[in-house]
Amino acid sequence: MVDRWDVQWATSSRADSALVTGVVPTTVHGRPCVVSAGYDGTAWVRDLFTGEPVTSTRITGEWGGGVEALGLMAGPDDGPMVISANSSYVVTCWDPESGHVSRLGEYGSGFPSAVATTKQGWRSFVVTAGDGRVEVWDGGGVEIACAHVSQRRGETLLTRALATAALDGEQVVIAGASDGTLRVWGFPDVLKTSPDPDNFLFPWTLREITVSRLPASIGAVAMVEVDGRTLVLAAVDRWLRLADPVSGDLVGLPLSGHTDSITTMSTGVVRGRPVAVTGSTDGTVCAWPLDGGLQIDPVIVRRLPAAVNAAALTSDDRLAVGFGADVAVLAATDFSSSG
């Protein structure tokens, strides 16, 4: 196998700079960019190809705190809207084109440590998770639905693994917690549901599809297609595990590529091949081809000088990475199944 991912550019921050906790690729005024943010509460927009700074802002706004996670959704005019889950318990929205920062809502249990987004028709939705609770918001800040990750009443579990996906034609929410609890819920069909007006009260409770317990803390999750099956791909400590999203049963053997905990995962298509990319506290970035069956052999595509906390694939064979207090963009120049 011959695989090559080149560093296009990387920032070089001071040793005392804040850790980068989120990266999202987007387009700002027609210009491909990458947005990054971290514990200092500042979001930076940089040119995807050169790393040149385009703009920055205090994305946590007047509510303060640091950024725990970033997401991206389409705004009212289909422009980019960056979602920030903050340690101030507040979830904020930033329009990088206008510069406006607004408050989406306040997370109801601890602080939000993960964020995901999805869309139904013309409506965008934000999903947040943190200390044991998952919440679904619409773009106007109305809490649509919620659920608890913990299996025991009153227990709080840190949840940093969160994703939305499609399963058998239905949108679902996937969450993984620090004790290894993996849950899949059905997402409410807001556009088609016509509830009794006398009982039309938000938030609804997410419909549970499955709950299972994996062997260790879950750092990231995604829904993938492997060997003709739709499966949950979960980062369990330093391994990847595949699980059936309906039964919760594990599928195949543990997949190894990192020497320390996996903190982030992004899925997409690279050079025409479906792939998952993971980052770890050991500083490595691994690519996992998803088209070769259940035995997935990773490729270490880059060793970085600090822990990798965030990663996001772009649509043109690039990968934005947050490591330590810095950001880099890698470009896949060769990604093939044989060498």
PDB file of C-alpha atoms in Angstrom, residues 22-29 31 33-38 40-47 52-63 67 69-86 90-105 115 117 126 138-140:
ATOM      1  CA  GLY A  22     -12.804  21.926  17.040  1.00  0.00           C
ATOM      2  CA  VAL A  23     -12.251  22.347  13.296  1.00  0.00           C
ATOM      3  CA  VAL A  24     -14.868  22.597  10.530  1.00  0.00           C
ATOM      4  CA  PRO A  25     -14.332  23.205   6.800  1.00  0.00           C
ATOM      5  CA  THR A  26     -16.725  25.630   5.122  1.00  0.00           C
ATOM      6  CA  THR A  27     -16.967  28.321   2.449  1.00  0.00           C
ATOM      7  CA  VAL A  28     -16.932  31.997   3.423  1.00  0.00           C
ATOM      8  CA  HIS A  29     -17.885  34.503   0.708  1.00  0.00           C
ATOM      9  CA  ARG A  31     -13.686  31.087  -0.450  1.00  0.00           C
ATOM     10  CA  CYS A  33     -11.837  27.932   4.498  1.00  0.00           C
ATOM     11  CA  VAL A  34     -11.340  26.053   7.731  1.00  0.00           C
ATOM     12  CA  VAL A  35     -12.729  27.333  11.035  1.00  0.00           C
ATOM     13  CA  SER A  36     -10.978  26.421  14.279  1.00  0.00           C
ATOM     14  CA  ALA A  37     -11.598  27.299  17.928  1.00  0.00           C
ATOM     15  CA  GLY A  38     -10.419  26.280  21.365  1.00  0.00           C
ATOM     16  CA  ASP A  40      -9.658  30.600  24.720  1.00  0.00           C
ATOM     17  CA  GLY A  41     -13.085  31.108  23.104  1.00  0.00           C
ATOM     18  CA  THR A  42     -11.677  32.558  19.872  1.00  0.00           C
ATOM     19  CA  ALA A  43     -12.642  31.208  16.454  1.00  0.00           C
ATOM     20  CA  TRP A  44     -10.311  31.662  13.495  1.00  0.00           C
ATOM     21  CA  VAL A  45     -11.192  31.396   9.816  1.00  0.00           C
ATOM     22  CA  ARG A  46      -8.232  30.519   7.584  1.00  0.00           C
ATOM     23  CA  ASP A  47      -7.908  29.946   3.862  1.00  0.00           C
ATOM     24  CA  GLU A  52      -3.895  32.768   5.575  1.00  0.00           C
ATOM     25  CA  PRO A  53      -6.146  34.232   8.332  1.00  0.00           C
ATOM     26  CA  VAL A  54      -9.416  35.574   6.935  1.00  0.00           C
ATOM     27  CA  THR A  55     -11.216  36.678  10.095  1.00  0.00           C
ATOM     28  CA  SER A  56     -11.612  35.843  13.779  1.00  0.00           C
ATOM     29  CA  THR A  57     -14.031  36.510  16.608  1.00  0.00           C
ATOM     30  CA  ARG A  58     -14.837  35.739  20.206  1.00  0.00           C
ATOM     31  CA  ILE A  59     -17.291  32.975  19.280  1.00  0.00           C
ATOM     32  CA  THR A  60     -18.452  32.512  22.872  1.00  0.00           C
ATOM     33  CA  GLY A  61     -19.697  36.098  22.752  1.00  0.00           C
ATOM     34  CA  GLU A  62     -20.754  37.988  25.858  1.00  0.00           C
ATOM     35  CA  TRP A  63     -21.401  34.678  27.639  1.00  0.00           C
ATOM     36  CA  VAL A  67     -15.092  26.225  23.188  1.00  0.00           C
ATOM     37  CA  ALA A  69     -16.736  21.519  20.353  1.00  0.00           C
ATOM     38  CA  LEU A  70     -17.651  22.997  16.956  1.00  0.00           C
ATOM     39  CA  GLY A  71     -20.323  22.149  14.400  1.00  0.00           C
ATOM     40  CA  LEU A  72     -21.604  23.613  11.148  1.00  0.00           C
ATOM     41  CA  MET A  73     -25.086  24.130   9.749  1.00  0.00           C
ATOM     42  CA  ALA A  74     -26.730  26.148   6.997  1.00  0.00           C
ATOM     43  CA  GLY A  75     -28.058  29.535   8.047  1.00  0.00           C
ATOM     44  CA  PRO A  76     -31.336  31.173   6.977  1.00  0.00           C
ATOM     45  CA  ASP A  77     -29.853  32.173   3.598  1.00  0.00           C
ATOM     46  CA  ASP A  78     -27.936  28.883   3.216  1.00  0.00           C
ATOM     47  CA  GLY A  79     -24.744  30.619   4.323  1.00  0.00           C
ATOM     48  CA  PRO A  80     -22.420  28.979   6.854  1.00  0.00           C
ATOM     49  CA  MET A  81     -23.371  29.052  10.533  1.00  0.00           C
ATOM     50  CA  VAL A  82     -20.721  27.825  12.981  1.00  0.00           C
ATOM     51  CA  ILE A  83     -22.122  26.242  16.149  1.00  0.00           C
ATOM     52  CA  SER A  84     -20.045  26.425  19.330  1.00  0.00           C
ATOM     53  CA  ALA A  85     -20.668  24.339  22.456  1.00  0.00           C
ATOM     54  CA  ASN A  86     -19.125  26.354  25.285  1.00  0.00           C
ATOM     55  CA  VAL A  90     -24.312  28.316  26.420  1.00  0.00           C
ATOM     56  CA  VAL A  91     -24.459  27.149  22.793  1.00  0.00           C
ATOM     57  CA  THR A  92     -23.706  29.978  20.353  1.00  0.00           C
ATOM     58  CA  CYS A  93     -24.045  30.533  16.594  1.00  0.00           C
ATOM     59  CA  TRP A  94     -21.591  32.563  14.542  1.00  0.00           C
ATOM     60  CA  ASP A  95     -22.105  33.782  11.010  1.00  0.00           C
ATOM     61  CA  PRO A  96     -18.521  34.154   9.686  1.00  0.00           C
ATOM     62  CA  GLU A  97     -19.740  36.234   6.743  1.00  0.00           C
ATOM     63  CA  SER A  98     -21.567  38.898   8.762  1.00  0.00           C
ATOM     64  CA  GLY A  99     -19.572  38.441  11.976  1.00  0.00           C
ATOM     65  CA  HIS A 100     -22.728  38.189  14.098  1.00  0.00           C
ATOM     66  CA  VAL A 101     -22.648  35.960  17.210  1.00  0.00           C
ATOM     67  CA  SER A 102     -25.955  34.902  18.774  1.00  0.00           C
ATOM     68  CA  ARG A 103     -27.120  32.633  21.575  1.00  0.00           C
ATOM     69  CA  LEU A 104     -28.839  29.435  20.456  1.00  0.00           C
ATOM     70  CA  GLY A 105     -29.673  28.178  23.933  1.00  0.00           C
ATOM     71  CA  VAL A 115     -22.166  19.040  19.019  1.00  0.00           C
ATOM     72  CA  THR A 117     -25.990  19.012  13.187  1.00  0.00           C
ATOM     73  CA  VAL A 126     -28.367  21.193  16.367  1.00  0.00           C
ATOM     74  CA  ASP A 138     -33.952  23.908  15.960  1.00  0.00           C
ATOM     75  CA  GLY A 139     -32.174  26.795  14.270  1.00  0.00           C
ATOM     76  CA  GLY A 140     -34.258  29.291  16.253  1.00  0.00           C
TER      77      GLY A 140
END
